[in-house]
PDB file of C-alpha atoms in Angstrom:
ATOM      1  CA  MET R   1     -17.208-192.220  96.523  1.00  0.00           C
ATOM      2  CA  ARG R   2     -18.001-194.614  93.736  1.00  0.00           C
ATOM      3  CA  GLN R   3     -21.545-193.216  93.315  1.00  0.00           C
ATOM      4  CA  THR R   4     -20.092-189.629  93.198  1.00  0.00           C
ATOM      5  CA  ILE R   5     -17.744-190.659  90.408  1.00  0.00           C
ATOM      6  CA  ALA R   6     -20.507-192.404  88.613  1.00  0.00           C
ATOM      7  CA  ASN R   7     -22.623-189.302  88.808  1.00  0.00           C
ATOM      8  CA  ILE R   8     -19.844-187.213  87.180  1.00  0.00           C
ATOM      9  CA  GLN R   9     -20.350-189.249  84.061  1.00  0.00           C
ATOM     10  CA  GLN R  10     -23.721-187.543  83.610  1.00  0.00           C
ATOM     11  CA  ALA R  11     -22.126-184.085  83.526  1.00  0.00           C
ATOM     12  CA  ARG R  12     -21.251-184.137  79.880  1.00  0.00           C
ATOM     13  CA  SER R  13     -20.572-180.297  79.842  1.00  0.00           C
ATOM     14  CA  LEU R  14     -18.351-180.386  82.952  1.00  0.00           C
ATOM     15  CA  GLN R  15     -15.318-178.118  82.334  1.00  0.00           C
ATOM     16  CA  SER R  16     -13.720-178.127  85.730  1.00  0.00           C
ATOM     17  CA  LEU R  17     -13.465-180.916  88.315  1.00  0.00           C
ATOM     18  CA  LYS R  18     -11.937-180.733  91.823  1.00  0.00           C
ATOM     19  CA  LEU R  19     -11.759-183.914  93.967  1.00  0.00           C
ATOM     20  CA  LYS R  20     -10.309-184.638  97.363  1.00  0.00           C
ATOM     21  CA  LEU R  21      -9.493-188.327  97.616  1.00  0.00           C
ATOM     22  CA  PHE R  22      -8.436-188.904 101.231  1.00  0.00           C
ATOM     23  CA  GLY R  23      -7.884-192.634 101.034  1.00  0.00           C
ATOM     24  CA  THR R  24     -10.916-193.552  99.059  1.00  0.00           C
ATOM     25  CA  SER R  25     -10.952-196.238  96.378  1.00  0.00           C
ATOM     26  CA  CYS R  26     -11.679-193.756  93.508  1.00  0.00           C
ATOM     27  CA  ASP R  27     -13.187-196.668  91.692  1.00  0.00           C
ATOM     28  CA  ALA R  28     -15.846-196.123  88.958  1.00  0.00           C
ATOM     29  CA  GLY R  29     -16.678-199.795  88.962  1.00  0.00           C
ATOM     30  CA  GLY R  30     -14.839-200.652  85.821  1.00  0.00           C
ATOM     31  CA  ILE R  31     -16.904-198.241  83.725  1.00  0.00           C
ATOM     32  CA  PRO R  32     -14.632-195.670  81.982  1.00  0.00           C
ATOM     33  CA  LEU R  33     -15.658-192.068  82.500  1.00  0.00           C
ATOM     34  CA  GLU R  34     -15.933-189.978  79.321  1.00  0.00           C
ATOM     35  CA  LEU R  35     -15.553-186.349  80.116  1.00  0.00           C
ATOM     36  CA  PRO R  36     -15.361-184.659  76.725  1.00  0.00           C
ATOM     37  CA  SER R  37     -15.642-181.074  77.894  1.00  0.00           C
ATOM     38  CA  LEU R  38     -13.303-181.250  80.867  1.00  0.00           C
ATOM     39  CA  LYS R  39     -10.559-178.589  80.801  1.00  0.00           C
ATOM     40  CA  THR R  40      -9.235-178.381  84.340  1.00  0.00           C
ATOM     41  CA  LEU R  41      -8.653-181.327  86.807  1.00  0.00           C
ATOM     42  CA  TYR R  42      -7.629-180.852  90.430  1.00  0.00           C
ATOM     43  CA  LEU R  43      -6.874-183.920  92.566  1.00  0.00           C
ATOM     44  CA  SER R  44      -5.706-183.624  96.223  1.00  0.00           C
ATOM     45  CA  GLY R  45      -5.641-185.435  99.519  1.00  0.00           C
ATOM     46  CA  GLY R  46      -4.656-188.900  98.311  1.00  0.00           C
ATOM     47  CA  SER R  47      -1.483-190.712  97.420  1.00  0.00           C
ATOM     48  CA  LEU R  48       0.009-190.428  93.885  1.00  0.00           C
ATOM     49  CA  PRO R  49      -1.085-194.088  93.026  1.00  0.00           C
ATOM     50  CA  GLN R  50      -4.678-193.024  93.919  1.00  0.00           C
ATOM     51  CA  CYS R  51      -4.533-190.144  91.587  1.00  0.00           C
ATOM     52  CA  THR R  52      -3.077-192.409  88.875  1.00  0.00           C
ATOM     53  CA  HIS R  53      -5.874-194.898  89.414  1.00  0.00           C
ATOM     54  CA  PHE R  54      -8.416-192.179  88.909  1.00  0.00           C
ATOM     55  CA  LEU R  55      -6.785-190.868  85.755  1.00  0.00           C
ATOM     56  CA  ARG R  56      -6.824-194.337  84.290  1.00  0.00           C
ATOM     57  CA  GLN R  57     -10.616-194.374  84.572  1.00  0.00           C
ATOM     58  CA  ILE R  58     -11.261-191.176  82.626  1.00  0.00           C
ATOM     59  CA  THR R  59     -10.877-190.049  79.137  1.00  0.00           C
ATOM     60  CA  THR R  60     -10.754-186.434  78.069  1.00  0.00           C
ATOM     61  CA  ARG R  61     -10.519-184.601  74.785  1.00  0.00           C
ATOM     62  CA  GLN R  62      -9.794-181.014  75.976  1.00  0.00           C
ATOM     63  CA  LEU R  63      -7.923-181.239  79.204  1.00  0.00           C
ATOM     64  CA  SER R  64      -5.620-178.250  79.307  1.00  0.00           C
ATOM     65  CA  HIS R  65      -4.747-177.930  83.064  1.00  0.00           C
ATOM     66  CA  ILE R  66      -4.020-180.690  85.565  1.00  0.00           C
ATOM     67  CA  ASN R  67      -3.127-179.965  89.235  1.00  0.00           C
ATOM     68  CA  ILE R  68      -2.120-182.948  91.467  1.00  0.00           C
ATOM     69  CA  ARG R  69      -1.374-182.407  95.225  1.00  0.00           C
ATOM     70  CA  TYR R  70      -0.605-185.786  96.809  1.00  0.00           C
ATOM     71  CA  CYS R  71       0.518-186.941 100.241  1.00  0.00           C
ATOM     72  CA  GLY R  72       3.132-189.683 100.957  1.00  0.00           C
ATOM     73  CA  SER R  73       6.341-190.306  99.100  1.00  0.00           C
ATOM     74  CA  ALA R  74       6.009-191.735  95.579  1.00  0.00           C
ATOM     75  CA  SER R  75       8.549-194.103  94.202  1.00  0.00           C
ATOM     76  CA  PRO R  76      10.132-193.626  90.698  1.00  0.00           C
ATOM     77  CA  ALA R  77       7.906-196.446  89.431  1.00  0.00           C
ATOM     78  CA  GLU R  78       4.835-194.680  90.838  1.00  0.00           C
ATOM     79  CA  MET R  79       5.780-191.382  89.194  1.00  0.00           C
ATOM     80  CA  THR R  80       6.295-193.197  85.947  1.00  0.00           C
ATOM     81  CA  ALA R  81       2.937-194.769  86.126  1.00  0.00           C
ATOM     82  CA  PHE R  82       1.290-191.387  86.877  1.00  0.00           C
ATOM     83  CA  ILE R  83       2.929-189.701  83.816  1.00  0.00           C
ATOM     84  CA  GLU R  84       1.981-192.584  81.570  1.00  0.00           C
ATOM     85  CA  SER R  85      -1.674-192.347  82.796  1.00  0.00           C
ATOM     86  CA  LEU R  86      -1.730-188.810  81.375  1.00  0.00           C
ATOM     87  CA  SER R  87      -1.291-190.254  77.914  1.00  0.00           C
ATOM     88  CA  THR R  88      -4.108-192.706  78.620  1.00  0.00           C
ATOM     89  CA  SER R  89      -6.536-190.049  79.967  1.00  0.00           C
ATOM     90  CA  CYS R  90      -5.715-187.220  77.449  1.00  0.00           C
ATOM     91  CA  GLN R  91      -6.926-188.387  74.037  1.00  0.00           C
ATOM     92  CA  THR R  92      -5.811-185.271  72.356  1.00  0.00           C
ATOM     93  CA  PHE R  93      -2.189-184.361  73.052  1.00  0.00           C
ATOM     94  CA  GLY R  94      -2.461-180.843  71.611  1.00  0.00           C
ATOM     95  CA  TYR R  95      -4.641-179.406  74.445  1.00  0.00           C
ATOM     96  CA  LEU R  96      -2.642-179.948  77.609  1.00  0.00           C
ATOM     97  CA  GLU R  97      -0.973-176.688  78.617  1.00  0.00           C
ATOM     98  CA  ARG R  98      -0.228-176.894  82.297  1.00  0.00           C
ATOM     99  CA  VAL R  99       1.003-179.704  84.560  1.00  0.00           C
ATOM    100  CA  TYR R 100       1.510-179.031  88.275  1.00  0.00           C
ATOM    101  CA  VAL R 101       2.553-181.963  90.654  1.00  0.00           C
ATOM    102  CA  VAL R 102       3.435-181.444  94.301  1.00  0.00           C
ATOM    103  CA  ASP R 103       4.155-183.739  97.262  1.00  0.00           C
ATOM    104  CA  GLU R 104       2.378-182.057 100.081  1.00  0.00           C
ATOM    105  CA  SER R 105       3.512-184.426 102.850  1.00  0.00           C
ATOM    106  CA  GLU R 106       3.727-182.651 106.169  1.00  0.00           C
ATOM    107  CA  HIS R 107       6.546-184.645 107.541  1.00  0.00           C
ATOM    108  CA  PRO R 108       8.505-186.216 104.581  1.00  0.00           C
ATOM    109  CA  ASP R 109      11.476-188.407 105.136  1.00  0.00           C
ATOM    110  CA  TYR R 110      14.289-186.200 103.849  1.00  0.00           C
ATOM    111  CA  LEU R 111      16.768-189.071 103.970  1.00  0.00           C
ATOM    112  CA  LEU R 112      14.643-191.145 101.573  1.00  0.00           C
ATOM    113  CA  VAL R 113      16.282-191.025  98.131  1.00  0.00           C
ATOM    114  CA  ILE R 114      13.824-191.085  95.189  1.00  0.00           C
ATOM    115  CA  PRO R 115      15.843-190.804  92.026  1.00  0.00           C
ATOM    116  CA  LEU R 116      13.858-189.393  89.190  1.00  0.00           C
ATOM    117  CA  SER R 117      15.610-189.732  85.791  1.00  0.00           C
ATOM    118  CA  SER R 118      14.883-187.920  82.577  1.00  0.00           C
ATOM    119  CA  GLU R 119      13.276-190.942  81.122  1.00  0.00           C
ATOM    120  CA  ILE R 120      10.387-190.670  83.609  1.00  0.00           C
ATOM    121  CA  PHE R 121       9.494-187.278  82.278  1.00  0.00           C
ATOM    122  CA  ARG R 122      10.127-187.790  78.541  1.00  0.00           C
ATOM    123  CA  PRO R 123       6.593-189.108  77.863  1.00  0.00           C
ATOM    124  CA  LEU R 124       5.433-185.500  78.564  1.00  0.00           C
ATOM    125  CA  PHE R 125       7.275-184.359  75.365  1.00  0.00           C
ATOM    126  CA  LYS R 126       4.196-185.571  73.307  1.00  0.00           C
ATOM    127  CA  PHE R 127       2.207-182.756  74.818  1.00  0.00           C
ATOM    128  CA  ASN R 128       3.683-180.101  72.539  1.00  0.00           C
ATOM    129  CA  ARG R 129       1.435-177.233  73.747  1.00  0.00           C
ATOM    130  CA  LEU R 130       2.772-177.283  77.359  1.00  0.00           C
ATOM    131  CA  SER R 131       3.505-173.855  78.701  1.00  0.00           C
ATOM    132  CA  SER R 132       3.998-174.653  82.344  1.00  0.00           C
ATOM    133  CA  VAL R 133       5.621-177.764  83.770  1.00  0.00           C
ATOM    134  CA  LYS R 134       6.087-177.868  87.567  1.00  0.00           C
ATOM    135  CA  PHE R 135       7.165-180.798  89.693  1.00  0.00           C
ATOM    136  CA  ILE R 136       7.578-179.660  93.354  1.00  0.00           C
ATOM    137  CA  GLY R 137       9.389-181.682  95.967  1.00  0.00           C
ATOM    138  CA  VAL R 138       8.472-185.091  94.458  1.00  0.00           C
ATOM    139  CA  GLY R 139      11.956-186.619  94.589  1.00  0.00           C
ATOM    140  CA  ASN R 140      15.676-186.293  93.815  1.00  0.00           C
ATOM    141  CA  PHE R 141      15.771-185.130  90.150  1.00  0.00           C
ATOM    142  CA  ASN R 142      18.411-186.857  88.106  1.00  0.00           C
ATOM    143  CA  LEU R 143      17.883-185.059  84.855  1.00  0.00           C
ATOM    144  CA  ASP R 144      20.554-184.984  82.064  1.00  0.00           C
ATOM    145  CA  ASP R 145      21.680-182.450  79.442  1.00  0.00           C
ATOM    146  CA  GLY R 146      20.036-184.513  76.647  1.00  0.00           C
ATOM    147  CA  PHE R 147      16.639-183.957  78.302  1.00  0.00           C
ATOM    148  CA  LEU R 148      17.244-180.241  78.592  1.00  0.00           C
ATOM    149  CA  ASN R 149      18.377-180.138  74.931  1.00  0.00           C
ATOM    150  CA  ASP R 150      15.132-181.708  73.873  1.00  0.00           C
ATOM    151  CA  VAL R 151      12.818-179.335  75.840  1.00  0.00           C
ATOM    152  CA  PRO R 152      12.791-176.348  73.395  1.00  0.00           C
ATOM    153  CA  VAL R 153      11.812-178.628  70.498  1.00  0.00           C
ATOM    154  CA  ALA R 154       9.097-180.526  72.509  1.00  0.00           C
ATOM    155  CA  TRP R 155       7.670-177.456  74.292  1.00  0.00           C
ATOM    156  CA  PRO R 156       8.366-174.404  72.031  1.00  0.00           C
ATOM    157  CA  SER R 157       5.791-172.331  74.082  1.00  0.00           C
ATOM    158  CA  ILE R 158       7.171-173.129  77.552  1.00  0.00           C
ATOM    159  CA  ARG R 159       6.935-170.177  79.908  1.00  0.00           C
ATOM    160  CA  GLU R 160       7.454-171.791  83.218  1.00  0.00           C
ATOM    161  CA  LEU R 161       9.634-174.816  83.985  1.00  0.00           C
ATOM    162  CA  LYS R 162      10.279-176.044  87.616  1.00  0.00           C
ATOM    163  CA  PHE R 163      11.918-179.143  88.856  1.00  0.00           C
ATOM    164  CA  THR R 164      11.980-178.031  92.406  1.00  0.00           C
ATOM    165  CA  SER R 165      13.879-180.158  94.901  1.00  0.00           C
ATOM    166  CA  TRP R 166      13.361-178.303  98.187  1.00  0.00           C
ATOM    167  CA  LYS R 167      12.428-181.464 100.112  1.00  0.00           C
ATOM    168  CA  ARG R 168      15.145-183.705  98.576  1.00  0.00           C
ATOM    169  CA  ARG R 169      18.285-182.546  96.972  1.00  0.00           C
ATOM    170  CA  ALA R 170      18.648-183.023  93.289  1.00  0.00           C
ATOM    171  CA  PHE R 171      21.638-184.785  91.689  1.00  0.00           C
ATOM    172  CA  TYR R 172      24.220-182.507  89.965  1.00  0.00           C
ATOM    173  CA  SER R 173      23.575-184.202  86.636  1.00  0.00           C
ATOM    174  CA  VAL R 174      22.600-181.130  84.592  1.00  0.00           C
ATOM    175  CA  THR R 175      25.315-178.600  83.517  1.00  0.00           C
ATOM    176  CA  PHE R 176      25.013-174.903  83.644  1.00  0.00           C
ATOM    177  CA  THR R 177      25.979-174.865  79.921  1.00  0.00           C
ATOM    178  CA  ALA R 178      22.843-176.995  79.117  1.00  0.00           C
ATOM    179  CA  MET R 179      20.628-174.834  81.224  1.00  0.00           C
ATOM    180  CA  MET R 180      21.883-171.728  79.463  1.00  0.00           C
ATOM    181  CA  SER R 181      21.193-173.347  76.076  1.00  0.00           C
ATOM    182  CA  LEU R 182      17.625-174.322  77.165  1.00  0.00           C
ATOM    183  CA  ALA R 183      16.782-170.814  78.410  1.00  0.00           C
ATOM    184  CA  LEU R 184      18.258-169.245  75.189  1.00  0.00           C
ATOM    185  CA  ARG R 185      16.272-171.471  72.882  1.00  0.00           C
ATOM    186  CA  CYS R 186      13.050-171.258  74.916  1.00  0.00           C
ATOM    187  CA  ARG R 187      12.243-167.677  73.780  1.00  0.00           C
ATOM    188  CA  SER R 188       9.150-167.334  75.970  1.00  0.00           C
ATOM    189  CA  LEU R 189      10.606-168.837  79.147  1.00  0.00           C
ATOM    190  CA  GLN R 190       9.939-166.525  82.029  1.00  0.00           C
ATOM    191  CA  THR R 191      10.595-168.707  85.073  1.00  0.00           C
ATOM    192  CA  LEU R 192      13.144-171.511  85.484  1.00  0.00           C
ATOM    193  CA  HIS R 193      13.989-173.616  88.522  1.00  0.00           C
ATOM    194  CA  LEU R 194      16.806-176.188  88.179  1.00  0.00           C
ATOM    195  CA  THR R 195      19.684-177.584  90.223  1.00  0.00           C
ATOM    196  CA  VAL R 196      22.792-177.523  88.028  1.00  0.00           C
ATOM    197  CA  ASP R 197      26.508-178.307  88.091  1.00  0.00           C
ATOM    198  CA  ALA R 198      28.252-174.974  87.455  1.00  0.00           C
ATOM    199  CA  THR R 199      31.723-176.069  88.283  1.00  0.00           C
ATOM    200  CA  GLN R 200      33.038-176.292  84.684  1.00  0.00           C
ATOM    201  CA  SER R 201      33.707-173.638  82.031  1.00  0.00           C
ATOM    202  CA  THR R 202      30.482-172.405  80.388  1.00  0.00           C
ATOM    203  CA  THR R 203      30.125-172.812  76.602  1.00  0.00           C
ATOM    204  CA  ILE R 204      27.358-171.006  74.711  1.00  0.00           C
ATOM    205  CA  PRO R 205      27.240-170.024  70.982  1.00  0.00           C
ATOM    206  CA  ARG R 206      28.279-166.554  69.903  1.00  0.00           C
ATOM    207  CA  ALA R 207      25.680-164.113  68.711  1.00  0.00           C
ATOM    208  CA  ASN R 208      25.132-163.594  64.995  1.00  0.00           C
ATOM    209  CA  GLU R 209      25.114-159.893  65.361  1.00  0.00           C
ATOM    210  CA  PRO R 210      28.816-158.487  65.386  1.00  0.00           C
ATOM    211  CA  GLU R 211      28.028-155.965  68.015  1.00  0.00           C
ATOM    212  CA  GLU R 212      26.879-158.575  70.524  1.00  0.00           C
ATOM    213  CA  LEU R 213      29.252-161.207  72.175  1.00  0.00           C
ATOM    214  CA  TRP R 214      26.313-163.548  73.092  1.00  0.00           C
ATOM    215  CA  PRO R 215      22.683-163.954  71.964  1.00  0.00           C
ATOM    216  CA  THR R 216      20.187-162.589  74.481  1.00  0.00           C
ATOM    217  CA  GLN R 217      16.901-163.831  75.776  1.00  0.00           C
ATOM    218  CA  THR R 218      14.627-161.057  77.026  1.00  0.00           C
ATOM    219  CA  ALA R 219      11.755-163.138  78.561  1.00  0.00           C
ATOM    220  CA  LEU R 220      13.418-164.727  81.545  1.00  0.00           C
ATOM    221  CA  ARG R 221      12.532-162.893  84.822  1.00  0.00           C
ATOM    222  CA  ASN R 222      12.991-165.594  87.552  1.00  0.00           C
ATOM    223  CA  LEU R 223      15.877-168.049  87.955  1.00  0.00           C
ATOM    224  CA  HIS R 224      16.206-170.437  90.836  1.00  0.00           C
ATOM    225  CA  LEU R 225      19.285-172.594  91.076  1.00  0.00           C
ATOM    226  CA  GLY R 226      18.092-174.789  93.946  1.00  0.00           C
ATOM    227  CA  TYR R 227      21.125-176.556  95.498  1.00  0.00           C
ATOM    228  CA  SER R 228      23.461-175.891  92.548  1.00  0.00           C
ATOM    229  CA  GLU R 229      27.246-176.206  92.771  1.00  0.00           C
ATOM    230  CA  VAL R 230      29.028-173.108  91.522  1.00  0.00           C
ATOM    231  CA  SER R 231      32.616-172.173  90.971  1.00  0.00           C
ATOM    232  CA  GLU R 232      34.181-169.009  89.455  1.00  0.00           C
ATOM    233  CA  VAL R 233      35.369-170.864  86.386  1.00  0.00           C
ATOM    234  CA  ALA R 234      31.721-171.045  85.118  1.00  0.00           C
ATOM    235  CA  ARG R 235      31.437-167.274  85.155  1.00  0.00           C
ATOM    236  CA  VAL R 236      27.773-167.572  86.243  1.00  0.00           C
ATOM    237  CA  PRO R 237      27.117-163.806  87.034  1.00  0.00           C
ATOM    238  CA  TYR R 238      28.757-162.721  83.755  1.00  0.00           C
ATOM    239  CA  PHE R 239      26.713-164.896  81.632  1.00  0.00           C
ATOM    240  CA  LEU R 240      23.430-164.208  83.496  1.00  0.00           C
ATOM    241  CA  ALA R 241      24.047-160.510  83.131  1.00  0.00           C
ATOM    242  CA  GLU R 242      25.021-160.724  79.390  1.00  0.00           C
ATOM    243  CA  VAL R 243      22.423-163.106  78.167  1.00  0.00           C
ATOM    244  CA  PHE R 244      19.371-162.371  80.292  1.00  0.00           C
ATOM    245  CA  PRO R 245      19.096-158.560  80.427  1.00  0.00           C
ATOM    246  CA  THR R 246      15.602-158.594  82.029  1.00  0.00           C
ATOM    247  CA  LEU R 247      16.470-161.149  84.762  1.00  0.00           C
ATOM    248  CA  LEU R 248      14.950-159.677  88.000  1.00  0.00           C
ATOM    249  CA  ASN R 249      15.193-162.438  90.510  1.00  0.00           C
ATOM    250  CA  PHE R 250      18.127-164.805  91.055  1.00  0.00           C
ATOM    251  CA  LYS R 251      17.743-167.369  93.917  1.00  0.00           C
ATOM    252  CA  TRP R 252      18.811-170.625  95.512  1.00  0.00           C
ATOM    253  CA  TYR R 253      18.211-172.621  98.563  1.00  0.00           C
ATOM    254  CA  ALA R 254      20.003-171.705 101.810  1.00  0.00           C
ATOM    255  CA  CYS R 255      18.664-174.552 104.058  1.00  0.00           C
ATOM    256  CA  HIS R 256      21.366-177.164 104.955  1.00  0.00           C
ATOM    257  CA  PHE R 257      20.339-180.700 105.718  1.00  0.00           C
ATOM    258  CA  GLU R 258      23.541-181.327 107.718  1.00  0.00           C
ATOM    259  CA  ASP R 259      25.025-177.904 107.784  1.00  0.00           C
ATOM    260  CA  SER R 260      28.137-179.309 106.198  1.00  0.00           C
ATOM    261  CA  ASP R 261      31.193-177.388 104.978  1.00  0.00           C
ATOM    262  CA  VAL R 262      30.140-178.320 101.418  1.00  0.00           C
ATOM    263  CA  ASP R 263      26.709-176.657 101.861  1.00  0.00           C
ATOM    264  CA  ILE R 264      28.208-173.636 103.466  1.00  0.00           C
ATOM    265  CA  ALA R 265      30.799-173.251 100.542  1.00  0.00           C
ATOM    266  CA  MET R 266      28.046-173.793  98.008  1.00  0.00           C
ATOM    267  CA  GLU R 267      25.769-171.153  99.561  1.00  0.00           C
ATOM    268  CA  SER R 268      28.730-168.672  99.747  1.00  0.00           C
ATOM    269  CA  ALA R 269      29.540-169.267  96.069  1.00  0.00           C
ATOM    270  CA  LEU R 270      25.951-168.552  95.090  1.00  0.00           C
ATOM    271  CA  TYR R 271      25.783-165.454  97.295  1.00  0.00           C
ATOM    272  CA  ASP R 272      28.942-164.101  95.671  1.00  0.00           C
ATOM    273  CA  ALA R 273      27.501-164.797  92.245  1.00  0.00           C
ATOM    274  CA  SER R 274      24.357-162.902  93.134  1.00  0.00           C
ATOM    275  CA  GLN R 275      26.364-159.921  94.436  1.00  0.00           C
ATOM    276  CA  GLN R 276      28.490-159.911  91.341  1.00  0.00           C
ATOM    277  CA  LEU R 277      25.346-160.102  89.109  1.00  0.00           C
ATOM    278  CA  ARG R 278      23.945-157.025  90.955  1.00  0.00           C
ATOM    279  CA  ALA R 279      27.225-155.214  90.527  1.00  0.00           C
ATOM    280  CA  LEU R 280      27.249-155.985  86.736  1.00  0.00           C
ATOM    281  CA  ARG R 281      23.764-154.662  86.601  1.00  0.00           C
ATOM    282  CA  ASN R 282      24.716-151.541  88.714  1.00  0.00           C
ATOM    283  CA  SER R 283      21.688-152.619  90.828  1.00  0.00           C
ATOM    284  CA  THR R 284      20.929-151.621  94.436  1.00  0.00           C
ATOM    285  CA  ASP R 285      17.625-153.258  94.374  1.00  0.00           C
ATOM    286  CA  ASP R 286      17.024-155.369  97.384  1.00  0.00           C
ATOM    287  CA  ASP R 287      13.178-156.177  97.191  1.00  0.00           C
ATOM    288  CA  SER R 288      13.294-159.103  94.741  1.00  0.00           C
ATOM    289  CA  ASP R 289      11.460-161.236  97.224  1.00  0.00           C
ATOM    290  CA  GLU R 290       8.305-159.280  96.529  1.00  0.00           C
ATOM    291  CA  ARG R 291       8.559-159.774  92.816  1.00  0.00           C
ATOM    292  CA  TRP R 292       9.239-163.542  92.938  1.00  0.00           C
ATOM    293  CA  GLU R 293       6.057-165.477  92.242  1.00  0.00           C
ATOM    294  CA  ASN R 294       3.780-165.564  95.183  1.00  0.00           C
ATOM    295  CA  ASP R 295       3.080-169.221  95.095  1.00  0.00           C
ATOM    296  CA  SER R 296       4.609-171.741  97.575  1.00  0.00           C
ATOM    297  CA  ASP R 297       6.764-173.598  95.040  1.00  0.00           C
ATOM    298  CA  ASP R 298      10.047-172.079  96.278  1.00  0.00           C
ATOM    299  CA  SER R 299       9.767-172.598 100.025  1.00  0.00           C
ATOM    300  CA  TRP R 300      13.052-172.147 101.849  1.00  0.00           C
ATOM    301  CA  ALA R 301      14.377-169.874  99.164  1.00  0.00           C
ATOM    302  CA  TRP R 302      16.996-167.317 100.060  1.00  0.00           C
TER     303      TRP R 302
END
């Protein structure tokens, strides 16, 4: 593997690199790899620390897409190290457009809690050209409203934002109000996946136009609320119908870890919100599953 990595150094015009790690050392022998033309990097088969170790050995100037598919639970410290390694590897922050990271463990420990706070992901804000940010099943997201408030400024071109917690339930640390604000301010946002706390009254700014009660965002097509908590006081279906007139797909997770009364009540509330949203739209459409993205990010979705 070391010889293979060393040989990569000779490919100065290499634009796309796909490596399967599978427990190898991924060591270039202490010699940094300069890949000035590399635009797409795909790493799979190893642990997240192995991917991080490889990233720390390369420097790129034009990397725009990075796809990481690792196996084995990664700790918060290991996720932090990985994100920091992107700053080391990408010498030009203005090129990176897409970040995709997924834990592909076949038999993950669902009871293992991996809290991932906003501070872990904030270093990505320096990559101001990001249009797609997807972290899938990597831990228990513990984001905050302040993080969501900074996203539209840091990533003005964001089209797809997913913090998908289908393997481990996210904390209810982000409010529905903050999610609405993010989606309104990200005018190009088409797909959003977040777990939120929608148990309090929703507050969003009034529209500037007198004929409109609320500002609208016409890009959002897909909304997944994960394991969100919902109550009537948040008026979720009303605001979704009013603010996102082109919203086609509204989903959540219906898989219960313990089949508890809390889970059942949560799913019932989300189902009621979905039905109310359809009623507000006067929609009888029932084929939204076909229009939702055909990737596997949202496994276990209703």
